[in-house]
XYZ file of C-alpha atoms in Angstrom:
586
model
C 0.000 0.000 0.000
C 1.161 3.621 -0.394
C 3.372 5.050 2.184
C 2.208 8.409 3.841
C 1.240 8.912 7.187
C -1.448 6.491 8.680
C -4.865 7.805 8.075
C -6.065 6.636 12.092
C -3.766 9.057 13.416
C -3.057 12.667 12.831
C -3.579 13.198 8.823
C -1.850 12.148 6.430
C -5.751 10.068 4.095
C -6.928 7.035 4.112
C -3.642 5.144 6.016
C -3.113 7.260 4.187
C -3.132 8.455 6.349
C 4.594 10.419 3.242
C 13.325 15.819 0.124
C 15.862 17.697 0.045
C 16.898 18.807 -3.623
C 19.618 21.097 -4.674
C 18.814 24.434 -5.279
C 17.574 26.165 -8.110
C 17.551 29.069 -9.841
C 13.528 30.069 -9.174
C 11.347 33.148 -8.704
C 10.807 33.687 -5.220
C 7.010 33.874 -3.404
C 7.071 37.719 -2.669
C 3.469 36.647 -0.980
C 1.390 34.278 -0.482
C -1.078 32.922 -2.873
C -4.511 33.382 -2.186
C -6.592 30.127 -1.134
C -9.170 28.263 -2.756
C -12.637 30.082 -2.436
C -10.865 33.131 -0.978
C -14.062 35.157 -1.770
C -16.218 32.898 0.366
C -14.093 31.425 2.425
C -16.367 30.193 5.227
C -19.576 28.532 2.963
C -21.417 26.731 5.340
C -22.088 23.943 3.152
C -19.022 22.521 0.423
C -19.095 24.804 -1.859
C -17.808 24.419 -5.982
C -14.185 25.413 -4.913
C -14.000 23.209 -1.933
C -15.666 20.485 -4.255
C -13.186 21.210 -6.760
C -10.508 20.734 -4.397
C -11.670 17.448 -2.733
C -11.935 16.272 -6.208
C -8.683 16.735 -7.296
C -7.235 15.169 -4.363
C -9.629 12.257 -4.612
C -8.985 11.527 -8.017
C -5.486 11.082 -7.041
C -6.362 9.175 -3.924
C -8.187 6.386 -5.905
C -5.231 6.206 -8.718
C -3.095 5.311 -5.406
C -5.052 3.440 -3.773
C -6.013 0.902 -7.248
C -2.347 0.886 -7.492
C -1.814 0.114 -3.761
C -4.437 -2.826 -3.984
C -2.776 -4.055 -7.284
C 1.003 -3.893 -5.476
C -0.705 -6.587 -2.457
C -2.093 -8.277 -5.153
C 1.607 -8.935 -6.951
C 2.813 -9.234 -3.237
C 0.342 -12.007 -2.282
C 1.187 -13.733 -5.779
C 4.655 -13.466 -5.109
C 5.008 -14.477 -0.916
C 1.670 -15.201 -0.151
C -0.558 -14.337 2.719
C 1.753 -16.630 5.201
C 4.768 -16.609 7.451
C 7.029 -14.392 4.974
C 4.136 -11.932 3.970
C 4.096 -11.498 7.818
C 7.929 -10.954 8.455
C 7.667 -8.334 5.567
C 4.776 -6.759 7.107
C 6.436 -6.214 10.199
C 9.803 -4.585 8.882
C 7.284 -2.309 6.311
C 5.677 -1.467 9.438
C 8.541 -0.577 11.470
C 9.701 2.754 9.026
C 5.741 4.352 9.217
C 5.885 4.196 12.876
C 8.877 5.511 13.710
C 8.682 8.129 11.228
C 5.137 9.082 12.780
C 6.350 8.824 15.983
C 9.787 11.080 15.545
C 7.522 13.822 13.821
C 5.034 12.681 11.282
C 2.357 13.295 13.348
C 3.081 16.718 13.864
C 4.244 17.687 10.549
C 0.781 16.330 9.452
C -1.057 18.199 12.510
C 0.704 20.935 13.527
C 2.764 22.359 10.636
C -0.297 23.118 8.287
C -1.585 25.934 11.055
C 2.158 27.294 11.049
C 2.671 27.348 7.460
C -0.599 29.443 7.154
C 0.072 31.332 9.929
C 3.297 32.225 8.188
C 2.357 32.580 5.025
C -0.320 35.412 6.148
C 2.031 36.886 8.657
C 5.722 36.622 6.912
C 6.851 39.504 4.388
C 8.074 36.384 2.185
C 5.289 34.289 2.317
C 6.622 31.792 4.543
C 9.231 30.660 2.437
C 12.104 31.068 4.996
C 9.930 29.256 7.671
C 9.151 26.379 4.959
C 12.870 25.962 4.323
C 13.693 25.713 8.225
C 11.578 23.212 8.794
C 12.302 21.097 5.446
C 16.151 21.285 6.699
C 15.294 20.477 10.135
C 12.967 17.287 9.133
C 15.736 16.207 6.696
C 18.394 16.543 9.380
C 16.007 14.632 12.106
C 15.301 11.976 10.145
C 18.490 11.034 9.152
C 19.771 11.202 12.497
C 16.943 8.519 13.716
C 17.085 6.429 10.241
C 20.811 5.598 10.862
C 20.383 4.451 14.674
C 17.444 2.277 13.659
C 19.269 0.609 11.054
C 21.705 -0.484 13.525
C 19.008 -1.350 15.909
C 16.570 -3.080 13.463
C 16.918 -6.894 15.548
C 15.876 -5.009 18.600
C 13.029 -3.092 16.864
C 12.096 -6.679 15.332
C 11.774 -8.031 17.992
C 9.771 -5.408 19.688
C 7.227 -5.376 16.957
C 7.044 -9.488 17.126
C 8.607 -11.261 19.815
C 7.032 -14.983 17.747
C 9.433 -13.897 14.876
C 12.096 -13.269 16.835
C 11.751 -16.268 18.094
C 12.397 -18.532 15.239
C 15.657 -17.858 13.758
C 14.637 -18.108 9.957
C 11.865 -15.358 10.482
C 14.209 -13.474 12.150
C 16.906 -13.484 10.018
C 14.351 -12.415 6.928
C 12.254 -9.625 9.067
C 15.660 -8.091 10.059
C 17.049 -8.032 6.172
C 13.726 -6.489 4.888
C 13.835 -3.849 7.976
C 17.379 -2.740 7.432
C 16.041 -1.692 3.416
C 12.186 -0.780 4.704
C 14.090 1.626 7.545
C 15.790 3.929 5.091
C 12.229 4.722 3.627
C 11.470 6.855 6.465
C 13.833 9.837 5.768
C 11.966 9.782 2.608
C 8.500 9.904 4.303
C 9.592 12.973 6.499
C 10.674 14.991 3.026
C 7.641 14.010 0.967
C 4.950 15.362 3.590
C 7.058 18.550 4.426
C 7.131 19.515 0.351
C 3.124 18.158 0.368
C 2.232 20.330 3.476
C 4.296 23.134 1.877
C 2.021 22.643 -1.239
C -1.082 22.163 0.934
C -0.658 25.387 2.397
C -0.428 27.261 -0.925
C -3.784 25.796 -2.204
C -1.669 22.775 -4.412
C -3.229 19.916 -3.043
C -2.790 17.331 -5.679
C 0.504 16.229 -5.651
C 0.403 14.125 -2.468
C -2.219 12.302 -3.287
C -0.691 11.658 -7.041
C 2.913 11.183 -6.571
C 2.271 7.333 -4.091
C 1.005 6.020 -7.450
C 5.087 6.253 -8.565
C 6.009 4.272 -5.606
C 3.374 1.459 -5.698
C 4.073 1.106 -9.469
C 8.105 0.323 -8.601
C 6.917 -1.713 -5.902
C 4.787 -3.820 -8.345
C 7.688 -4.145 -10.865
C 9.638 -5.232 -8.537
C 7.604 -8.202 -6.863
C 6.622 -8.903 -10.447
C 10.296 -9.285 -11.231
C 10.415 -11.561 -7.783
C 7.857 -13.475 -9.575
C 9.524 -13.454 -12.812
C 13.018 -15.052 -11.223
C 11.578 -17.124 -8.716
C 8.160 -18.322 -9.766
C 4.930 -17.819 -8.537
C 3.309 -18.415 -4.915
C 4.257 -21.842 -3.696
C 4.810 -22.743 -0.099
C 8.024 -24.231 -0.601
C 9.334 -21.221 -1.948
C 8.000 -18.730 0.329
C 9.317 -20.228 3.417
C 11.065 -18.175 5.686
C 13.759 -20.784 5.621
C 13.737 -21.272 1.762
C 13.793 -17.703 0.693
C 17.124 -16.824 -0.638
C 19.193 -13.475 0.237
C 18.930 -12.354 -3.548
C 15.382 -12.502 -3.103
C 14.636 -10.608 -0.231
C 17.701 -8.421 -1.646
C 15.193 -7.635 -4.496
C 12.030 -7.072 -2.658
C 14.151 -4.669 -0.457
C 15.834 -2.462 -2.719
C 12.193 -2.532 -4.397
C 10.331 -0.634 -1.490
C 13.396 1.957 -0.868
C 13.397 2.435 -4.394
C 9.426 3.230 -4.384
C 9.375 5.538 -1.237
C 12.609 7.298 -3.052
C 10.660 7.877 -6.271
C 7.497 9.398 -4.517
C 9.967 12.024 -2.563
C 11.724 13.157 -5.806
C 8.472 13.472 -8.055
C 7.307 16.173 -5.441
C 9.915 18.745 -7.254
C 8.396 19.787 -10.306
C 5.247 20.605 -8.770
C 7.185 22.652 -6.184
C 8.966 24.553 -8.982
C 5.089 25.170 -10.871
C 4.554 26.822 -7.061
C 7.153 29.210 -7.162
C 8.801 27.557 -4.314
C 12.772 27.983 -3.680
C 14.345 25.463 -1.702
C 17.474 26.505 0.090
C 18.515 24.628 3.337
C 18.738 26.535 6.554
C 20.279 25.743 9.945
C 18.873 29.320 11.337
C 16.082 27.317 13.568
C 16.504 29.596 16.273
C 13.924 32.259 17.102
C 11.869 31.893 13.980
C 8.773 30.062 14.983
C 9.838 26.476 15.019
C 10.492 26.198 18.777
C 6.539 27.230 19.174
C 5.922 24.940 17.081
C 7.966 21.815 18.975
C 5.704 22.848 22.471
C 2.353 22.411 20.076
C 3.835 19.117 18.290
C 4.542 17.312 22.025
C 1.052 16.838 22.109
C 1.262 15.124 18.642
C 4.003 13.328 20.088
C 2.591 11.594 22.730
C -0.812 11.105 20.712
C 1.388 9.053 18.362
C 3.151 7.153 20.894
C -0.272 6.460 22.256
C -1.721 4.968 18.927
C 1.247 3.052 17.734
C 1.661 1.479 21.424
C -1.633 -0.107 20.668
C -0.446 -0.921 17.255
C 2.272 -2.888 18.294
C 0.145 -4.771 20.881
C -2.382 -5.727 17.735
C 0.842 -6.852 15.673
C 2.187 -8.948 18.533
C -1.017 -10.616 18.933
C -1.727 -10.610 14.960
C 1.519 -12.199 14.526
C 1.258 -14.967 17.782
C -2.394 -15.742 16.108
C -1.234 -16.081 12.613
C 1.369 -18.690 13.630
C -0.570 -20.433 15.532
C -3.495 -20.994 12.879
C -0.833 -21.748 10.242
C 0.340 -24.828 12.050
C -3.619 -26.012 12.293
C -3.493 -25.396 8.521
C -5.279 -22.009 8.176
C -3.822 -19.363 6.163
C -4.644 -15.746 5.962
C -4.815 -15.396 9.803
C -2.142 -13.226 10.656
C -1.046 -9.817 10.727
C -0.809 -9.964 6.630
C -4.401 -10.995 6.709
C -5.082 -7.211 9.200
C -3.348 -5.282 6.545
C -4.533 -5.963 3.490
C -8.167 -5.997 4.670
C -7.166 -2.424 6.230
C -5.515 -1.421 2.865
C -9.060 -2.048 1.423
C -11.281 -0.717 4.562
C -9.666 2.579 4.904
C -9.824 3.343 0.925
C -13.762 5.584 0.913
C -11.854 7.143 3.961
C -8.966 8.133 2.268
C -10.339 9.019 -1.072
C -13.491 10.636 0.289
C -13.195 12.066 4.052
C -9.055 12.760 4.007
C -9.220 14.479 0.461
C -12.602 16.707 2.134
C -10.474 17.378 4.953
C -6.923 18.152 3.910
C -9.039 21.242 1.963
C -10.986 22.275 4.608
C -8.112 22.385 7.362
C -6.539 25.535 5.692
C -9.885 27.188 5.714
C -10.829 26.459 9.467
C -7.234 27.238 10.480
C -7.986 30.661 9.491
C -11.601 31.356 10.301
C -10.331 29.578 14.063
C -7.694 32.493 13.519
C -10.455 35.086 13.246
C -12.298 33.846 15.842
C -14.601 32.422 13.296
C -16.832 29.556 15.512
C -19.302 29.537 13.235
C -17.634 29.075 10.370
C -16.075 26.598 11.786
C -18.787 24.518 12.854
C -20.284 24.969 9.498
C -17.098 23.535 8.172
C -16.779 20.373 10.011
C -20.575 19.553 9.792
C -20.176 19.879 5.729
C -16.980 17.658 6.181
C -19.055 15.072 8.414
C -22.411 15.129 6.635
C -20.481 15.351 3.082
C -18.025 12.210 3.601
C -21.019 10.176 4.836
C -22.469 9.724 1.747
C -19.479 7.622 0.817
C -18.613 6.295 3.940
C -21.685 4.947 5.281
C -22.529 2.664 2.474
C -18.874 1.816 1.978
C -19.193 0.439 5.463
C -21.816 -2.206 5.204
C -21.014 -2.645 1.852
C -17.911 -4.344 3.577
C -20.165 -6.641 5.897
C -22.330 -7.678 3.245
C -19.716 -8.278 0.357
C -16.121 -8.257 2.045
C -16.024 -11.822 1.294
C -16.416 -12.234 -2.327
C -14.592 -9.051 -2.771
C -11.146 -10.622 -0.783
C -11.512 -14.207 -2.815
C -11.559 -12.008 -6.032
C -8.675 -9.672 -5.049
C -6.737 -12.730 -2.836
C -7.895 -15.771 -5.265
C -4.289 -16.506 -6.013
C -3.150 -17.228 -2.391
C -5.486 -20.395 -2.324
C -9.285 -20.502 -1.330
C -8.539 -20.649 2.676
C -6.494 -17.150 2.415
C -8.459 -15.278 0.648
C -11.370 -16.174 2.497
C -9.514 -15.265 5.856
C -8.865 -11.905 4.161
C -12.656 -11.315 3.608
C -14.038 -12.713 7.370
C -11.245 -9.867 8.898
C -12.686 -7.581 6.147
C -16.231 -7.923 7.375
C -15.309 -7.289 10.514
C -13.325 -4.460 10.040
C -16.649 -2.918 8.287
C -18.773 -1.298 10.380
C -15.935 0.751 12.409
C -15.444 2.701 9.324
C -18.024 5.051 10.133
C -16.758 6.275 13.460
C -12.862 6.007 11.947
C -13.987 8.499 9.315
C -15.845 10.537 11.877
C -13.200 10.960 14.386
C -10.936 11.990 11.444
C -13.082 14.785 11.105
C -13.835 16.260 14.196
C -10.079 16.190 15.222
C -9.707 18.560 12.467
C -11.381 20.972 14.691
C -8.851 20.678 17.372
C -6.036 21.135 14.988
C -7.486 24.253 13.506
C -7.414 25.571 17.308
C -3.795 24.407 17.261
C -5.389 22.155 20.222
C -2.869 18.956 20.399
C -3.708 18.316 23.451
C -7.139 17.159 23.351
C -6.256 14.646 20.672
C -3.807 13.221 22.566
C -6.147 12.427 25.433
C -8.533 11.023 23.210
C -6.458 8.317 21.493
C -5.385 7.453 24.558
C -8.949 6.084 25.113
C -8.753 4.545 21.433
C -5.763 2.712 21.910
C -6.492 1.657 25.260
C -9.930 0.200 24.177
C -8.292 -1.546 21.253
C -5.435 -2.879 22.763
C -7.475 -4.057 25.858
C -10.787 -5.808 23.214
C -7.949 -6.817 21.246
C -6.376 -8.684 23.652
C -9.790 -10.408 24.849
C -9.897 -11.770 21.262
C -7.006 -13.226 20.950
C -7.329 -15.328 24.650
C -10.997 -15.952 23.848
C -11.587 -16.554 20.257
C -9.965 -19.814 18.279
C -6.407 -18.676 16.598
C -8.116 -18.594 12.487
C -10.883 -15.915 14.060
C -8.145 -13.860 16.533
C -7.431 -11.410 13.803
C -11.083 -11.004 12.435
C -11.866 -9.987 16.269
C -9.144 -7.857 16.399
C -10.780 -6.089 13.440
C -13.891 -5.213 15.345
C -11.973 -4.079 18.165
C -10.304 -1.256 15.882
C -13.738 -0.083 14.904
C -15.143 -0.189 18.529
C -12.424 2.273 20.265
C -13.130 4.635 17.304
C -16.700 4.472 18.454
C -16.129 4.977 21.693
C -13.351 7.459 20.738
C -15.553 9.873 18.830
C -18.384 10.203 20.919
C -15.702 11.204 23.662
C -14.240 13.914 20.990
C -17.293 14.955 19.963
C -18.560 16.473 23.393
C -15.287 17.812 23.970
C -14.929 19.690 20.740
C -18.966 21.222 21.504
C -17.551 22.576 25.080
C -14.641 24.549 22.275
C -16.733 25.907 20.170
C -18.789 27.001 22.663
C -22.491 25.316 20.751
C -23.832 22.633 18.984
C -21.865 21.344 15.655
C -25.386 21.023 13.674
C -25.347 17.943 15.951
C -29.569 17.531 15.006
C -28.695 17.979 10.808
C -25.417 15.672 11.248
C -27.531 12.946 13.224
C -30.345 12.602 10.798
C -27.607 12.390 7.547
C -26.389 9.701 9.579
C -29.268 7.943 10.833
C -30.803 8.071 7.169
C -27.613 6.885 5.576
C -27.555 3.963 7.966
C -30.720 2.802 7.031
C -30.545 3.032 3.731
C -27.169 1.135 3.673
C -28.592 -1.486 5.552
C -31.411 -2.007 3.430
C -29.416 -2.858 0.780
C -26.805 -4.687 2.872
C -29.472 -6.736 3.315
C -30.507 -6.902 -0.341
C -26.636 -7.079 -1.967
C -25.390 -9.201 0.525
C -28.444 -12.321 -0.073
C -27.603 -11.891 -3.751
C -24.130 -11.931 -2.715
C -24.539 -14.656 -0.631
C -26.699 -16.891 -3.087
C -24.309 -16.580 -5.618
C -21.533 -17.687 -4.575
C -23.382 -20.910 -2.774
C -23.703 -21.640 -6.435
C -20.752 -21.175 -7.836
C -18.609 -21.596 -4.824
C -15.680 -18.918 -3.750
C -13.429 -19.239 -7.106
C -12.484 -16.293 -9.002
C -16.062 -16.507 -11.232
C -18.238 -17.124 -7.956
C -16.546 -14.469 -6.510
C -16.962 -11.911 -9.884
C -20.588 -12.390 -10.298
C -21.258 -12.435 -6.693
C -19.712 -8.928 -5.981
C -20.823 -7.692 -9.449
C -24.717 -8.679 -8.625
C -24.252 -8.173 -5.005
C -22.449 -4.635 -5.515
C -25.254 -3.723 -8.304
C -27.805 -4.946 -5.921
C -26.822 -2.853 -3.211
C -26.135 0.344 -5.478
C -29.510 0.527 -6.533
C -31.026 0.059 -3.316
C -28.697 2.080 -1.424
C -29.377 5.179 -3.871
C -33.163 4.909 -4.464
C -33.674 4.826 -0.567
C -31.274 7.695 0.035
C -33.214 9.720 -2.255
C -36.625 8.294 -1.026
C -35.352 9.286 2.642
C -34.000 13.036 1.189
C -30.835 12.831 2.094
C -29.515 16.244 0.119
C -25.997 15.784 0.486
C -26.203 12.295 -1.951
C -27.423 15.291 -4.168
C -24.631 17.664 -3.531
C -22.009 14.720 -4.196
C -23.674 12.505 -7.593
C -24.052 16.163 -8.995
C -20.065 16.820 -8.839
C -19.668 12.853 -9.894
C -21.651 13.746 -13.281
C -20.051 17.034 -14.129
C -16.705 15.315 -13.429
């Protein structure tokens, strides 16, 4: 999947929820460029230019993201959905949550509020406080990539202590994590020179520029494939995979993450953006900055503590139902099914968002509450429309969809794909609503409150988490672990939502939000309902191969469309209006 910053945390988008160059000869930004909408900046419902924006971004998104799903689909051909698939997943891991945890999380958070601030307040339009903090960022996460490259057996084993504790796992997870680590300097440039962009109203190239890095990872599994073979258990073996192979596969996902950093220069040079390094930190804004981002800090050490409790038990699980002969049970089985389940997220709510945080960051400036309430309810009721559906569209089809997508991994993995899929479905909606209203904090340059609240998140999952994988059977651990992830977000939300009313000082259109919700629901389940028997029936028939699994999510999918539309409409929701309009013009 595409590496930027993890879409459950502080944005990224939809995980994405991720340069230094030498300098040029460009025109310098005298000032800064006026934002999208500047003549209404504050609509209280998503107006053409904020439409516009989302779309852009969006469009991108969903390039990425079909690339990201093709790249697991190469990966599963080449390694599988087994022991291997998990030792990769664990050293691809590692890079993402260090780099969140050094500073992602604030970059992504904290930085957009300071670059506006700057640009509005800075005779040079913030391009002297852009270029501190690219330098700094650069310097930072050099520093950290180079002492966890010599550390990558200890950070192994921290992540997994069951592949650790075989010596052939270990000795692959550590190989793949000393070529995975190096990808996190490259994260920390590419969201600097996106945020940069961001701030200036460019908000395409982020979402556009992960397509380069999933299509390099995808040539080079393919080639895996091409030298090796296909997926066959003897040759994906931990203790059969050669050290040219994982050579390749490793070199392969540096390579990717190095491509999406360096394709972020000519957009900055259509922006009028000069990069020159600068080691001036002092007494310019950054060290404000730092205090606001040790918030961030701590929210990120919160969510990626319960992280690496769900790997540990993901990866204890998946061993354990691989020696009673089930496959896709393990922590490769989590991923991909959370590659697919946060996609309407990141195309839809993250793309929303990432235009609407520049705008409330300056109405919260102003002292704007309305306009920012009006913004966040547009950004709740607006992603809904997408989201909602999206999620029981996961419950009711999740499984023909992963036997499609998986079919080459054997019947038994991609079927354990689609029963941790299902599960994962229903959490989507309060994941995409939390994304949301923690927006509203961020705009207040608030990184406080967000910590505090994925506390509760991660405690919830790590603690429901843990009850699954003592009570359940090992093949349905994972799948439980799923439903855990969607039930802290629950519980997370409703404990940011009362919080954020207390800010604002009134109601966030909490009556208008709730009935776009409630009539969303409904109608999704209705055709749940409807798509999933159709689903279902189908694939009784033709069983779970790749045709039983096509015309069982075609019909099922059509089904549920149909249904999912005409009761919307019948039930008025207006923002299905607002959003198929933009669809056909586009």
């Amino acid at each position: 999947m595409s590496r930027r910053a993890p879409a459950a945390g502080p944005p990224r988008g939809n995980p994405e929820r991720p340069r230094c160059r030498p300098v040029g000869i460009l025109t310098p930004v005298t000032s800064a460029p006026a934002p999208p909408n500047a003549r209404k900046p504050h609509a209280s419902s998503p107006d053409g230019g904020l439409l516009r924006s989302s779309a852009l971004m969006a469009a991108g998104t969903v390039v990425s993201r079909i690339t990201g799903f093709l790249r697991t689909l190469v990966m599963a051909t080449a390694i599988g959905v087994g022991t291997l698939n998990d030792t990769y997943q664990v050293a691809n891991t590692l890079p993402t949550m260090i780099y969140v945890l050094v500073g992602g999380g604030a970059l992504n958070s904290v930085f957009v509020p300071q670059l506006v601030r700057a640009m509005k307040e800075d005779p040079d339009g913030g391009e002297a406080y852009a270029n501190r903090l690219l330098t700094l960022v650069a310097v930072l996460m050099a520093a950290v990539t180079a002492v966890c490259v010599l550390g990558a057996p200890l950070l192994v084993h921290a992540m997994s202590p069951s592949i650790a504790a075989d010596p052939h796992q270990q000795r692959v997870a550590v190989a793949f994590a000393r070529y995975c680590l190096p990808t996190m300097f490259f994260m920390g440039v590419h969201v600097v020179l996106g945020q940069i962009l961001n701030a200036r109203g460019r908000f395409g190239a982020m979402m556009w520029t992960p397509v380069l890095n999933n299509l390099v990872v995808i040539a080079s599994f393919g080639a895996f494939v091409w030298v090796f073979g296909p997926f066959t258990r003897s040759h994906v073996d931990p203790a059969g995979v050669t050290p040219e192979g994982v050579r390749l596969l490793g070199v392969g996902t540096l390579l990717g993450l190095t491509v999406q950093a360096l394709a972020m220069v000519p957009y900055l040079r259509t922006a009028g953006f000069r990069i020159r390094p600068r080691l001036d930190w002092r007494g310019h804004g950054l060290g404000r900055a730092a205090r606001l981002a040790k918030w961030t800090f701590l929210f990120v050490l919160a969510n990626q503590a319960g992280m690496v409790v769900v790997t540990q038990l993901a990866t204890w699980a998946g061993s354990a139902a691989e020696r009673q002969g089930h496959t896709g049970t393990g922590i490769t089985a989590y991923n991909y099914a959370l590659l697919l389940w946060q996609m309407p997220q990141a195309i839809v709510t993250v793309s929303v968002m990432t235009a609407v945080l520049p705008r409330i960051s300056r109405a919260a400036q102003d002292g704007n509450l309305a306009a920012v309430r009006a913004d966040l309810s547009s950004g709740l009721r607006t992603s809904a429309v997408v989201v909602v559906p999206c999620a029981f569209a996961f419950l009711a089809l999740g499984l023909p969809l992963a036997t499609l997508l998986y079919s080459g991994t054997g019947q038994e993995g991609a079927r354990g794909v689609g029963y941790v899929l299902m599960a994962f479905g229903p959490g989507l909606i309060p994941y995409s609503a939390q994304y949301v209203v923690l927006r509203g904090f961020y705009a207040f340059e608030d990184t406080r409150t967000p910590f505090t609240n994925t506390v509760v998140v991660a405690a919830v999952n790590a603690l429901a988490s843990a009850a699954c994988f003592w009570l359940l059977p090992a093949r349905w651990a994972v799948a439980g672990m799923a439903a855990s992830y969607g039930l802290a977000f629950a519980v997370g939300v409703g404990v940011a939502w009362r919080r954020l009313r207390r800010r604002l000082g009134g109601d966030l259109d909490g009556a208008r939000v709730r009935r776009t919700y409630a009539a969303l629901c409904v109608a999704s389940a209705v055709a749940a309902l409807a798509g999933g028997a159709v689903g279902a029936g189908l694939l009784g028939r033709l069983g779970s191969g790749v045709p039983g699994s096509l015309a069982a999510l075609a019909a099922g999918g059509a089904v549920f469309t149909g249904v999912y539309v005409g009761a919307a409409r019948a039930l008025r929701v207006e923002e299905l209006r607002a959003v198929t309009g933009l669809l056909r013009r586009r």
